[in-house]
XYZ file of C-alpha atoms in Angstrom:
600
model
C -4.515 -115.479 54.898
C -6.548 -112.262 53.436
C -7.547 -113.040 49.376
C -7.326 -109.885 46.816
C -9.357 -110.226 43.442
C -11.840 -108.488 41.151
C -14.279 -109.629 38.510
C -11.791 -108.541 35.982
C -9.729 -111.613 33.411
C -5.574 -108.989 33.915
C -7.393 -109.217 38.155
C -7.660 -112.969 38.242
C -4.273 -113.340 36.982
C -3.225 -110.836 39.423
C -4.531 -113.343 42.491
C -3.199 -116.681 41.033
C 0.658 -114.778 40.524
C 0.081 -113.810 43.766
C -1.783 -116.646 45.318
C 1.557 -118.452 44.257
C 3.811 -116.623 45.072
C 2.229 -116.983 48.486
C 2.653 -120.548 48.282
C 5.732 -120.371 47.424
C 6.831 -118.008 50.418
C 5.039 -120.600 52.349
C 7.099 -123.183 51.169
C 9.956 -121.070 51.836
C 9.347 -120.142 55.176
C 8.636 -124.064 55.351
C 12.436 -125.376 54.531
C 13.895 -122.210 56.554
C 11.812 -123.797 60.126
C 9.830 -120.969 60.681
C 7.329 -122.190 63.580
C 3.333 -121.210 62.504
C 3.839 -118.140 64.790
C 6.310 -116.910 62.400
C 4.678 -117.369 60.196
C 0.821 -116.154 60.861
C 3.273 -112.773 62.474
C 4.753 -112.139 59.314
C 1.294 -112.650 57.121
C 0.490 -110.246 59.153
C 2.719 -107.933 58.237
C 2.535 -108.291 54.498
C -0.347 -107.822 54.515
C -1.172 -104.468 56.376
C 1.609 -104.093 53.470
C -0.915 -104.591 50.982
C -3.307 -102.271 52.706
C -1.175 -100.054 53.230
C -0.735 -99.195 49.266
C -4.425 -100.102 48.571
C -5.338 -97.266 50.610
C -2.380 -95.397 48.993
C -4.020 -96.375 46.050
C -7.609 -95.711 47.015
C -6.198 -92.147 48.537
C -4.257 -90.640 45.067
C -7.538 -91.987 43.206
C -10.073 -89.500 45.896
C -7.656 -87.234 44.655
C -8.041 -87.785 41.805
C -11.586 -87.730 41.002
C -11.712 -84.929 43.428
C -9.734 -83.029 41.026
C -11.429 -83.791 37.997
C -14.354 -82.850 39.320
C -12.819 -79.648 40.400
C -12.319 -79.124 37.076
C -15.426 -80.426 35.680
C -16.600 -77.722 38.140
C -14.014 -75.125 37.063
C -14.686 -75.322 33.913
C -19.088 -75.530 33.925
C -18.339 -71.740 35.495
C -16.012 -70.706 32.790
C -18.978 -72.603 30.612
C -20.977 -70.048 32.670
C -19.850 -66.783 32.694
C -18.898 -66.979 28.638
C -22.060 -67.687 28.573
C -23.836 -64.571 30.193
C -20.880 -62.508 29.365
C -22.257 -63.377 25.108
C -25.842 -63.493 26.452
C -26.222 -67.483 25.653
C -28.403 -68.057 28.917
C -30.179 -72.269 27.812
C -27.090 -74.251 28.449
C -27.288 -75.458 31.458
C -30.281 -78.579 30.006
C -27.247 -80.595 27.667
C -25.050 -79.829 30.494
C -26.921 -80.950 33.471
C -28.337 -84.402 31.455
C -24.765 -85.045 29.815
C -23.200 -85.792 33.585
C -26.513 -88.244 34.795
C -25.205 -90.481 32.526
C -20.937 -90.459 32.522
C -18.202 -89.752 34.365
C -16.245 -87.458 34.734
C -13.337 -87.240 32.742
C -15.950 -87.491 29.899
C -18.302 -84.185 31.402
C -14.791 -82.647 31.121
C -14.113 -84.200 27.848
C -17.868 -82.548 26.362
C -17.281 -79.099 28.675
C -13.352 -77.796 27.011
C -14.649 -77.554 23.965
C -17.747 -75.622 24.226
C -15.505 -73.319 26.063
C -12.847 -73.596 23.208
C -15.807 -72.237 20.907
C -17.038 -69.599 23.562
C -13.542 -68.557 23.796
C -13.398 -68.122 20.543
C -16.542 -66.536 20.264
C -16.292 -63.794 22.927
C -12.204 -62.576 21.693
C -14.611 -61.559 17.887
C -17.219 -60.540 20.484
C -14.307 -58.619 22.308
C -12.759 -57.240 19.018
C -16.131 -55.944 17.841
C -16.626 -54.134 20.699
C -12.655 -53.255 20.773
C -12.829 -51.583 17.530
C -16.605 -49.955 18.149
C -15.655 -48.601 21.444
C -12.833 -46.970 19.644
C -14.475 -45.034 17.641
C -16.625 -44.184 20.434
C -13.798 -42.739 22.664
C -12.623 -41.028 19.720
C -15.798 -39.085 18.990
C -16.539 -38.609 22.039
C -12.793 -37.734 22.550
C -13.249 -35.245 19.299
C -16.438 -34.312 20.957
C -14.841 -33.046 23.853
C -12.300 -31.337 22.463
C -9.733 -34.051 24.731
C -7.924 -35.859 22.078
C -8.267 -39.860 23.153
C -6.988 -39.002 26.779
C -10.909 -41.032 27.223
C -10.091 -44.255 25.490
C -7.782 -45.567 28.753
C -10.385 -44.079 30.883
C -13.393 -45.960 29.682
C -11.291 -49.407 28.115
C -10.547 -50.377 31.594
C -12.783 -53.268 32.947
C -13.697 -53.969 29.181
C -13.233 -57.475 29.599
C -16.576 -57.385 32.079
C -18.382 -55.614 30.713
C -21.105 -57.029 28.954
C -20.467 -58.923 25.858
C -24.909 -59.673 24.817
C -25.891 -58.594 21.138
C -27.606 -56.540 22.846
C -25.108 -54.771 24.343
C -23.803 -55.311 21.152
C -26.589 -53.534 19.074
C -26.811 -50.802 21.593
C -23.023 -49.576 20.948
C -23.451 -49.873 17.472
C -26.109 -47.256 18.476
C -24.620 -45.288 20.009
C -21.953 -44.802 17.774
C -24.078 -44.084 15.173
C -25.795 -41.752 17.422
C -22.281 -39.690 17.447
C -21.229 -40.752 13.826
C -24.577 -38.071 12.767
C -23.607 -35.468 15.959
C -20.306 -34.942 14.153
C -21.547 -34.852 10.647
C -23.416 -31.963 11.800
C -20.646 -30.461 14.302
C -18.401 -30.899 11.192
C -20.470 -29.627 9.317
C -21.031 -26.530 11.497
C -17.342 -25.821 11.778
C -17.167 -25.686 8.363
C -19.062 -23.476 7.584
C -18.308 -21.196 10.698
C -14.234 -22.093 8.984
C -15.467 -19.745 5.912
C -16.936 -17.496 7.312
C -14.295 -17.053 9.444
C -12.215 -17.440 5.865
C -14.498 -15.470 3.816
C -14.844 -12.000 6.423
C -10.991 -12.794 7.348
C -10.310 -12.009 3.453
C -13.133 -9.227 3.331
C -11.294 -7.459 5.968
C -6.842 -8.366 4.682
C -6.351 -10.479 8.031
C -3.763 -13.636 8.196
C -6.808 -16.387 8.229
C -3.691 -19.090 9.181
C -3.109 -16.683 12.582
C -6.695 -16.690 13.731
C -8.252 -19.698 13.574
C -5.280 -21.115 15.366
C -5.673 -18.880 17.809
C -8.599 -21.010 18.004
C -7.137 -24.181 17.624
C -3.919 -25.086 15.782
C -6.537 -28.273 14.458
C -9.019 -26.291 12.749
C -5.759 -24.643 9.993
C -3.178 -28.251 10.014
C -3.521 -30.448 6.646
C -1.980 -32.778 7.547
C -4.665 -36.464 8.215
C -3.610 -38.006 10.841
C -5.092 -34.437 12.812
C -8.582 -34.724 13.368
C -10.444 -30.799 13.099
C -11.275 -30.041 16.198
C -15.321 -30.427 17.514
C -15.637 -29.456 21.056
C -18.619 -27.048 22.051
C -15.251 -24.864 22.850
C -13.833 -24.413 18.818
C -17.891 -23.262 17.955
C -17.894 -21.068 20.736
C -14.417 -20.314 19.893
C -15.517 -19.529 16.308
C -19.061 -18.540 17.065
C -16.611 -16.023 19.590
C -14.609 -14.355 16.577
C -17.137 -14.529 13.699
C -18.796 -12.176 15.654
C -15.940 -10.362 16.742
C -14.603 -9.950 12.570
C -18.120 -8.914 12.239
C -17.813 -5.836 14.625
C -14.879 -5.326 13.014
C -16.423 -4.904 9.354
C -19.077 -3.304 10.510
C -16.701 -0.563 12.388
C -14.136 -0.765 9.426
C -16.888 0.200 6.668
C -18.692 3.085 9.027
C -14.978 4.835 10.108
C -14.533 4.377 5.508
C -18.307 5.358 4.941
C -17.104 8.975 7.826
C -14.365 9.069 5.630
C -14.990 8.443 1.755
C -18.287 11.083 3.104
C -15.176 13.409 3.581
C -13.351 12.697 0.166
C -16.967 12.641 -1.858
C -17.785 15.882 -0.332
C -14.213 17.666 -0.480
C -14.153 16.039 -4.543
C -17.156 18.563 -4.839
C -16.015 21.420 -3.353
C -11.784 20.817 -5.608
C -14.343 19.509 -8.802
C -12.421 16.845 -9.393
C -12.077 15.409 -12.525
C -13.807 12.257 -13.480
C -10.344 11.054 -14.181
C -8.767 11.260 -10.646
C -12.214 10.101 -9.198
C -11.470 7.000 -11.327
C -9.074 5.258 -8.433
C -11.199 5.964 -5.965
C -14.354 3.643 -8.252
C -13.136 0.361 -5.692
C -14.569 2.167 -2.895
C -17.571 3.650 -4.278
C -18.623 0.254 -5.647
C -18.320 -1.019 -1.779
C -19.745 1.686 -0.266
C -23.492 1.328 -2.663
C -23.279 -2.836 -1.691
C -24.969 -3.817 1.664
C -22.598 -5.123 4.523
C -23.587 -8.577 4.285
C -22.963 -8.636 0.861
C -20.206 -7.763 1.107
C -17.624 -9.912 -0.168
C -14.264 -8.755 -1.888
C -11.164 -9.781 -0.114
C -8.873 -6.770 1.210
C -12.702 -5.031 0.347
C -12.342 -3.080 3.912
C -9.060 -3.690 5.029
C -6.986 -0.898 6.872
C -4.241 -0.173 3.512
C -7.770 0.337 1.459
C -8.909 3.503 4.300
C -5.217 4.127 5.112
C -5.680 5.132 0.774
C -8.890 7.139 1.539
C -7.554 8.632 4.636
C -3.837 10.052 3.042
C -6.115 10.688 0.002
C -8.632 13.125 2.660
C -6.023 14.748 3.926
C -4.098 15.496 0.867
C -6.882 16.537 -0.215
C -6.958 18.868 2.541
C -3.754 21.213 2.840
C -4.624 21.262 -0.755
C -8.217 22.781 0.014
C -7.190 25.195 2.809
C -4.611 26.651 -0.071
C -8.075 26.641 -2.130
C -10.060 27.660 0.775
C -10.296 31.872 0.108
C -11.156 30.113 -3.686
C -14.651 28.472 -2.907
C -15.411 30.867 -0.545
C -15.924 33.408 -3.080
C -16.675 31.134 -5.598
C -20.274 29.436 -3.136
C -20.809 33.719 -2.155
C -20.510 34.777 -6.402
C -22.923 31.240 -7.025
C -24.944 32.700 -4.285
C -24.998 35.815 -5.687
C -25.979 34.529 -8.555
C -28.642 33.093 -7.078
C -29.633 34.794 -5.034
C -29.389 37.408 -8.939
C -31.518 35.705 -10.431
C -34.859 35.330 -7.494
C -34.397 39.294 -6.561
C -33.191 38.406 -3.016
C -31.255 40.698 -0.742
C -27.855 38.561 -0.034
C -26.800 38.061 3.177
C -24.098 41.070 4.407
C -22.569 38.659 6.423
C -19.859 36.439 3.625
C -19.360 39.263 1.244
C -16.968 38.968 -1.055
C -14.878 41.535 1.145
C -15.186 41.057 4.176
C -15.113 36.979 3.617
C -11.337 37.845 1.905
C -10.235 39.670 5.620
C -11.725 37.317 7.548
C -10.045 33.905 6.281
C -6.555 36.627 6.517
C -6.953 37.154 9.408
C -7.816 34.294 10.703
C -10.682 34.692 12.835
C -13.005 32.852 11.478
C -12.162 29.131 9.737
C -12.386 28.917 6.333
C -14.670 25.620 6.526
C -17.249 27.356 8.744
C -16.966 30.093 6.311
C -17.952 27.361 3.536
C -20.772 25.521 5.575
C -22.232 28.922 6.460
C -21.888 30.014 2.933
C -23.662 26.449 1.981
C -26.730 27.557 3.857
C -27.296 30.394 2.968
C -26.866 29.134 -0.672
C -29.389 25.951 0.574
C -31.439 28.642 1.821
C -31.490 30.973 -1.636
C -32.540 27.439 -3.701
C -35.379 26.599 -1.507
C -36.255 30.837 -1.316
C -35.849 31.232 -5.236
C -38.098 27.622 -5.578
C -41.294 29.249 -2.951
C -41.029 32.711 -5.218
C -40.836 31.078 -8.196
C -44.380 30.599 -9.363
C -44.568 34.726 -8.766
C -41.639 35.151 -10.151
C -43.096 33.970 -13.500
C -45.743 36.342 -12.615
C -43.504 39.488 -12.209
C -41.588 38.723 -15.713
C -44.822 38.216 -17.849
C -45.630 41.918 -16.524
C -41.662 43.488 -16.881
C -41.681 41.508 -20.280
C -45.366 43.321 -20.986
C -44.611 47.032 -20.016
C -41.456 46.796 -22.172
C -43.634 45.868 -25.177
C -45.008 48.426 -23.452
C -42.578 50.375 -23.783
C -41.747 49.703 -27.246
C -44.866 50.283 -28.135
C -44.858 53.871 -27.392
C -41.805 54.748 -29.262
C -43.085 52.743 -32.332
C -46.324 55.493 -31.581
C -43.992 58.358 -32.131
C -41.618 57.528 -35.282
C -43.612 59.321 -37.783
C -41.849 56.964 -40.827
C -43.961 53.640 -38.757
C -46.077 53.270 -41.630
C -43.698 53.696 -44.630
C -43.188 50.774 -46.812
C -39.528 50.137 -46.194
C -38.306 47.283 -45.090
C -39.034 44.879 -41.955
C -42.798 47.768 -42.334
C -45.059 45.047 -41.510
C -43.554 42.678 -38.558
C -43.395 45.998 -36.405
C -47.550 46.808 -37.496
C -48.092 42.930 -36.258
C -46.025 43.323 -33.143
C -47.588 46.702 -31.858
C -50.783 45.258 -32.684
C -49.848 42.159 -29.838
C -47.922 44.817 -27.712
C -51.653 46.633 -27.918
C -53.154 43.205 -26.537
C -50.814 42.963 -24.236
C -51.003 46.538 -22.416
C -54.432 46.282 -21.732
C -53.572 43.161 -20.001
C -51.460 45.207 -17.519
C -54.244 46.473 -15.157
C -55.007 42.699 -14.639
C -52.052 40.994 -14.647
C -50.848 43.129 -11.656
C -53.634 43.373 -9.280
C -53.547 39.820 -9.668
C -49.879 39.696 -8.659
C -50.575 41.472 -5.859
C -53.300 39.245 -5.120
C -51.512 35.984 -5.106
C -48.432 37.942 -3.138
C -50.594 38.591 -1.006
C -52.320 34.881 -0.112
C -48.182 34.565 -0.401
C -46.937 36.545 2.341
C -50.252 35.372 4.494
C -49.117 31.992 3.465
C -45.535 31.973 4.904
C -45.744 34.982 7.267
C -43.152 37.186 5.641
C -42.501 40.132 3.499
C -42.625 39.372 -0.529
C -38.872 41.286 -0.957
C -37.760 42.461 -5.016
C -34.550 43.571 -4.300
C -35.046 44.629 -0.668
C -38.023 45.820 -1.693
C -41.675 44.870 -0.800
C -43.108 43.530 -4.348
C -46.481 44.713 -3.122
C -45.534 48.749 -2.746
C -44.091 48.960 -5.617
C -47.151 47.435 -7.215
C -49.047 50.017 -5.653
C -46.588 52.547 -6.652
C -47.092 51.692 -10.268
C -50.520 51.641 -9.835
C -50.597 55.287 -8.480
C -48.366 56.005 -11.064
C -50.060 54.125 -14.452
C -52.871 56.955 -12.336
C -51.322 59.902 -12.575
C -50.037 58.859 -16.085
C -53.275 58.127 -17.354
C -54.469 62.242 -16.239
C -51.974 63.245 -17.825
C -52.497 61.724 -20.843
C -56.214 62.864 -20.044
C -55.631 66.729 -20.006
C -52.520 66.442 -22.484
C -55.733 65.043 -24.659
C -57.846 67.857 -23.290
C -55.169 70.899 -24.086
C -54.621 69.654 -27.156
C -58.774 70.236 -27.538
C -58.015 74.039 -26.123
C -54.485 74.762 -28.362
C -55.940 73.466 -31.715
C -59.242 76.456 -30.479
C -57.089 78.617 -29.819
C -55.443 78.505 -33.356
C -58.154 77.945 -34.909
C -58.917 81.216 -33.821
C -55.908 83.392 -34.403
C -55.798 82.110 -38.028
C -60.094 83.886 -38.326
C -58.347 87.080 -36.970
C -55.026 87.021 -38.794
C -56.312 84.837 -41.981
C -53.072 82.976 -41.624
C -51.182 80.340 -40.033
C -48.475 80.825 -37.101
C -44.848 80.724 -37.654
C -42.724 77.513 -37.034
C -41.114 79.354 -34.761
C -43.681 81.994 -32.607
C -45.878 79.298 -31.820
C -42.774 77.569 -29.761
C -45.258 79.397 -27.285
C -47.048 76.668 -26.531
C -44.462 74.618 -25.381
C -44.594 76.019 -21.549
C -48.451 76.570 -20.535
C -49.818 75.911 -16.862
C -46.967 73.438 -16.051
C -47.231 71.987 -19.514
C -44.354 71.647 -22.879
C -44.966 70.272 -25.729
C -43.020 66.929 -27.025
C -41.945 65.743 -30.130
C -45.251 63.818 -31.230
C -47.944 67.092 -30.101
C -48.821 65.202 -27.342
C -48.813 67.349 -24.014
C -46.413 65.910 -21.359
C -45.967 67.199 -17.992
C -43.228 68.958 -16.172
C -41.561 67.498 -13.770
C -42.346 67.291 -9.774
C -42.937 65.128 -6.723
C -46.011 62.900 -6.836
C -46.817 61.395 -3.513
C -45.303 58.402 -3.767
C -41.869 59.792 -4.006
C -41.732 59.731 -7.189
C -38.850 62.458 -9.351
C -40.984 61.551 -12.164
C -43.826 61.006 -13.245
C -42.550 57.073 -14.900
C -43.913 54.399 -14.079
C -42.322 52.907 -11.249
C -41.782 48.953 -12.085
C -39.012 46.462 -9.926
C -36.005 47.213 -12.672
C -36.486 51.143 -11.879
C -36.379 50.693 -8.178
C -33.050 49.119 -8.567
C -31.137 52.320 -9.696
C -33.248 54.367 -7.205
C -32.694 55.057 -3.166
C -35.132 54.319 -1.934
C -36.062 53.258 2.495
C -37.195 50.262 1.281
C -33.161 48.669 0.559
C -30.299 48.596 3.322
C -27.763 49.025 0.070
C -27.594 49.756 -2.952
C -28.487 48.145 -5.775
C -28.564 47.512 -9.472
C -31.293 45.246 -11.383
C -29.875 43.706 -15.053
C -32.578 45.513 -16.337
C -32.418 49.306 -17.202
C -35.242 51.309 -15.930
C -38.569 51.279 -18.141
C -39.196 54.735 -18.943
C -43.130 54.782 -19.867
C -42.902 58.423 -20.765
C -39.967 59.791 -22.629
C -39.328 63.130 -21.991
C -37.792 64.745 -25.706
C -34.710 67.135 -26.085
C -36.279 69.382 -29.056
C -37.087 72.493 -28.122
C -39.447 73.375 -30.691
C -42.363 71.852 -32.149
C -43.379 72.353 -35.867
C -46.793 73.707 -35.915
C -48.189 70.420 -38.154
C -46.702 68.068 -35.263
C -48.389 70.197 -32.604
C -51.920 68.665 -34.889
C -51.187 65.763 -34.758
C -50.113 64.561 -31.795
C -52.454 62.056 -30.600
C -51.107 58.637 -32.339
C -53.997 57.645 -34.702
C -54.407 54.356 -36.732
C -52.561 53.307 -38.589
C -54.453 54.584 -42.436
C -57.115 51.990 -44.171
C -56.266 50.255 -46.545
């Protein structure tokens, strides 16, 4: 019979109990009378049954050991996975040493707390990654323009990813980079939005509608709605700004064109300052640079339409007053030509202008523009002629002084002690000085005129007549006058001699009535102061009288240089007056030569 036992006390107690029960069983078999063969057979069966029980327990213990070993291996694998996921790789050595000195249950008890701690750390690390990942996904969605669609894609298999501190640092660095990019993009978006707002204000456009067409988030004021900062939004804003700037440029040019027409109509219509003040805002806008225009509604369609309406109103009013404006500008042209002694263009004369406007053959605006061109040309011509015209005025002034001096010399009472005699005497002295300069003035004027004609390559015309011809005629006439004066002095001396001879023969002076016989001698007749003037005859330059031919005297004569008759503002100058008296006294004949005032 087999004996079962073990060194332990409980086991020894169990063996003693088994032996006692075996003895009791044998005694029972003896009492029953079982044979030894039956006893051995039943003991073998009992031993077989005990072995089966032990085998079953051994199998159960082996299975339990295998499960514990598998659990320990699983825990170790889980621990290794957690450690690898968290990036902590230096924990294997304590586990290996623990395995050598402890049972499986002890190993399992040692690993389990480590796993629980690592799970907690992984959970915290996972929350950190999830938070950073959510921020990254949100910013990337804003940058890409697809919202939170990337969140689910990037968050898939998050547990399988690396949760180490190194990876967390990379994610944090990536997040900071995205935050910086978002800040820059947001700043740029805000700058673009502000510029769009300013341009919409200047152009009078709906800002909300403009930015909503780019992206709805640009207009929204909800805190839950984030501003879209994608490349598409930035590109849309840039295109909108470019489009608005182009529209601003087009409207500004349109405003300038309309305003130019308005200003031109103001000048033509002589619009008062009070009527212009309501458009002073437009004047300020036009005086500013395009980039400096920021006033709301400055370039709105309403402003342009208001100015356009005003231009249309003034245009209609101008049409009714066009004839008046044409005549006014024509008169202005004639005034300029009169002052500068230029022949105005006869094609725009008042009678012709009225006829063309009434017949509708010519647009009044075109006619007015033609007259404006002629006015500008006349002003330019006046500027070019100014120096010579000033010399002409000084010459004419000297001629007037010469005329006055001759009248003064013919006055028999010029030396009387009447009021103002000393003033006339001083003027006569100044006049003699000026008259003596006339030949030099004329020569200088001829030289200056010829230089002007050479420079300008055209003739200098004075009321349609070449000025050089006038001056040459004047010089010739003046020379003839001087010769006539000389002949008159010689004739006077001859008369004095004849009178002296008659006085010696007859012993008395002839009566004044008989002295009139000297009125017509050899084609000469005596004038009121005793001087002798030649009778009218045609000279070599076509003069009807021997008077000096100044430009003012040319204006009243029919001359081949004229294209039409025109009278100047100044009366003709007659340097040799022909008195109306038919008789002269003997004493006036004797005193024909102007004398110097008596010396005190």
